[in-house]
Short mmCIF file of N, CA and C in Angstrom, two decimals:
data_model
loop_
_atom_site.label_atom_id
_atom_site.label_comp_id
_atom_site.label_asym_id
_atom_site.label_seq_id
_atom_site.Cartn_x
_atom_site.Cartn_y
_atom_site.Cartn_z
N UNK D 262 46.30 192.03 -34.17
CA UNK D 262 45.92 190.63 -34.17
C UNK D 262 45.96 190.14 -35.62
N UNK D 263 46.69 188.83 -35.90
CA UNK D 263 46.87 188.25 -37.04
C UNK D 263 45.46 187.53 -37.69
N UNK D 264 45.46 187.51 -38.86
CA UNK D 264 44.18 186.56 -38.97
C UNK D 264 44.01 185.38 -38.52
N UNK D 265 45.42 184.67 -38.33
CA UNK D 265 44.73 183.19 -37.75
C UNK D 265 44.51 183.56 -36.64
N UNK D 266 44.99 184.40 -35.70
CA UNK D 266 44.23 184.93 -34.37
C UNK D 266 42.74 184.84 -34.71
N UNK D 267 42.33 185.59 -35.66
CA UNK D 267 40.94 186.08 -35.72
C UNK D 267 40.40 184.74 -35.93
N UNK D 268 40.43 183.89 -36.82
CA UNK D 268 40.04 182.41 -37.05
C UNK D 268 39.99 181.63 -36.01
N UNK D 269 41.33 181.48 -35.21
CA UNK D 269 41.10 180.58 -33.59
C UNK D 269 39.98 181.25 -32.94
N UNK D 270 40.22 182.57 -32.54
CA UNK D 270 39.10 183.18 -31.78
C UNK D 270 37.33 182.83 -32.48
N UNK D 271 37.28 183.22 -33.75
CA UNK D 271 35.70 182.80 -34.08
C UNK D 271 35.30 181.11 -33.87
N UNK D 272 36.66 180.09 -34.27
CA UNK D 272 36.05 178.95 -34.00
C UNK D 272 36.16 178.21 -32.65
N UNK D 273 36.90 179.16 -31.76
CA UNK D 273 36.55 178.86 -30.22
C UNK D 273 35.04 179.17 -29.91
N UNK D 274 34.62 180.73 -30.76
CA UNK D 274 33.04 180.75 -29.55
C UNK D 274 32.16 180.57 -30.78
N UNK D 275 32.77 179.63 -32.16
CA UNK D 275 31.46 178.92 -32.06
C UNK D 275 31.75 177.33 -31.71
N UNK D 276 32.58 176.74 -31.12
CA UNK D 276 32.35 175.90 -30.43
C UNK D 276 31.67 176.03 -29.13
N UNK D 277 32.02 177.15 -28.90
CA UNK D 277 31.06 177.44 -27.65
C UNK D 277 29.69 177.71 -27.59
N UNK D 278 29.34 178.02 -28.78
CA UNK D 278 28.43 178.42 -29.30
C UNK D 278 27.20 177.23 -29.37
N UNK D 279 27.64 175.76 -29.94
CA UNK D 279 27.40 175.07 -30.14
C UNK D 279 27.43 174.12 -28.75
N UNK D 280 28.59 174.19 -27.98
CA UNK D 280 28.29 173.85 -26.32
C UNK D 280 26.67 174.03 -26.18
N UNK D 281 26.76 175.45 -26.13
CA UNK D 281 25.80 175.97 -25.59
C UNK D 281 24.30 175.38 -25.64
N UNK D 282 24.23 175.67 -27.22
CA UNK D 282 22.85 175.01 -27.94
C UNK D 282 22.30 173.70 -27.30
N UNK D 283 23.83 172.90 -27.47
CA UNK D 283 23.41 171.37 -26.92
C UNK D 283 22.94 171.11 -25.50
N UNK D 284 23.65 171.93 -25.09
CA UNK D 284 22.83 172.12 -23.64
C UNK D 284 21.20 172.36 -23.44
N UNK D 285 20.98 173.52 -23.94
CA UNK D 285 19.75 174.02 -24.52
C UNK D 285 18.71 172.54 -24.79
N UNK D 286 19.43 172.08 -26.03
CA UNK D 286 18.56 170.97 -26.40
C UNK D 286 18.25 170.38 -25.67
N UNK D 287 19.41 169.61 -24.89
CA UNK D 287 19.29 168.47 -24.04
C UNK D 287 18.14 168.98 -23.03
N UNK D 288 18.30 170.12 -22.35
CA UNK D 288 17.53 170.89 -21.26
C UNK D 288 15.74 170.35 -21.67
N UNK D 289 15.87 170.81 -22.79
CA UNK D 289 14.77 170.68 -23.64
C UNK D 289 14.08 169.77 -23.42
N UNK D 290 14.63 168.51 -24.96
CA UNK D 290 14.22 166.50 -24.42
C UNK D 290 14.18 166.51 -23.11
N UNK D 291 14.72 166.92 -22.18
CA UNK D 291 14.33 166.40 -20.55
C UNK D 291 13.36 166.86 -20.19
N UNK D 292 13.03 167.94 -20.25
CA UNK D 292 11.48 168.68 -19.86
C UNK D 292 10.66 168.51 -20.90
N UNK D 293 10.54 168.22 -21.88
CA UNK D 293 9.39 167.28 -22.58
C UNK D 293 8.93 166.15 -22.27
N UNK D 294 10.51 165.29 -22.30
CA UNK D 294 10.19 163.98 -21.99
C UNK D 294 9.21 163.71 -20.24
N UNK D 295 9.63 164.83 -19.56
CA UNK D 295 8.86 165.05 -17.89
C UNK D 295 7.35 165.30 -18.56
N UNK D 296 7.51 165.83 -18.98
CA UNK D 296 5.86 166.35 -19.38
C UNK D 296 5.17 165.27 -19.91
N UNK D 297 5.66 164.47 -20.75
CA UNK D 297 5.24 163.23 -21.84
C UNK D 297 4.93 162.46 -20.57
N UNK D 298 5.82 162.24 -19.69
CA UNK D 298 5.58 160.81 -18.65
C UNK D 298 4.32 161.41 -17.92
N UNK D 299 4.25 162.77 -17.16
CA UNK D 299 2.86 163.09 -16.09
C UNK D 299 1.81 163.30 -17.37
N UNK D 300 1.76 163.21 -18.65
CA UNK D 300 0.47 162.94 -19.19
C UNK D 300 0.11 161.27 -19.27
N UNK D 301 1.04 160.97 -19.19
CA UNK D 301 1.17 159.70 -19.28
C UNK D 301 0.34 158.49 -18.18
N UNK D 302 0.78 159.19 -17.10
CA UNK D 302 -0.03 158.79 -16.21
C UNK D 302 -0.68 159.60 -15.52
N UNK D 303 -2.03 159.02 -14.39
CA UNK D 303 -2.97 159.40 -14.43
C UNK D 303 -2.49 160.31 -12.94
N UNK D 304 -3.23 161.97 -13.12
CA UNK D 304 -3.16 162.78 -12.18
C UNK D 304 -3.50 162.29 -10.82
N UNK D 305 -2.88 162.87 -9.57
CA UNK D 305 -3.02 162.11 -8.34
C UNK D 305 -4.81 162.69 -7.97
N UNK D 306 -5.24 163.77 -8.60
CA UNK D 306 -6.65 164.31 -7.89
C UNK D 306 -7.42 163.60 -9.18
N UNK D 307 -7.15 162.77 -9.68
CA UNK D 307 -8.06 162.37 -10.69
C UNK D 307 -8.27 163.58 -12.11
N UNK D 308 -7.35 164.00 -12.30
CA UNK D 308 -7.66 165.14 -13.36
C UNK D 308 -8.88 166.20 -12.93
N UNK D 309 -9.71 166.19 -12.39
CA UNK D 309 -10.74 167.30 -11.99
C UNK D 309 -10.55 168.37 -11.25
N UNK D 310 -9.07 168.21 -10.93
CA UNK D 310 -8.75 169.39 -9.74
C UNK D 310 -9.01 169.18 -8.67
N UNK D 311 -9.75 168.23 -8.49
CA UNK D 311 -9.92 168.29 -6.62
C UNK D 311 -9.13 166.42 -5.96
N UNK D 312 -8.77 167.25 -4.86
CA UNK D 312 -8.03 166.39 -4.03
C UNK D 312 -8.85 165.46 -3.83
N UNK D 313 -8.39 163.90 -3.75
CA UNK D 313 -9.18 162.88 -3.09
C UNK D 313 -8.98 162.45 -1.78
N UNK D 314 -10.31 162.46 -1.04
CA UNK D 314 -10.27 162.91 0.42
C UNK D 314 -10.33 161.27 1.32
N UNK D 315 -10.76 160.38 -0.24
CA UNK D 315 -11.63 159.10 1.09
C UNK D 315 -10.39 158.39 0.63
N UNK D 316 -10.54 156.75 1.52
CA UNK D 316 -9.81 156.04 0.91
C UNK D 316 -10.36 155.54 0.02
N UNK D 317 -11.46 155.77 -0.81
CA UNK D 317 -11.92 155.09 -1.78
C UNK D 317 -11.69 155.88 -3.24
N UNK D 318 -10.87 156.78 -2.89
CA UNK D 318 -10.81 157.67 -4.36
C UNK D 318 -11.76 158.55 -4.50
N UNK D 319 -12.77 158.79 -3.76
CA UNK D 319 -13.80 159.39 -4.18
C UNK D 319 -13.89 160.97 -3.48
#
């Protein structure tokens, strides 16, 4: 194998390399940003853990 062989080949898998990451990231911001919104608003049991049973919330 010639060196520019060796050169195409390393900057194919680190483009792939870098695919990759971005994926990663993105994966990331999306499951933060999920997390950011359900703190965001208010838990369906009222934050205390327990289910609300009446129609009054209580």
């Amino acid at each position: 194998m010639s060196t520019a062989d060796d050169l195409h080949d390393t900057g194919w898998l680190a483009e792939q390399a870098t695919a990759a990451l971005d994926s990663i990231s993105n994966l990331y911001d999306e499951a933060m940003a999920g997390l950011e919104s359900q703190d965001a608003s208010p838990a369906a049991d009222g934050g205390d853990g327990k289910a609300k049973t009446s129609a009054t919330g209580t």
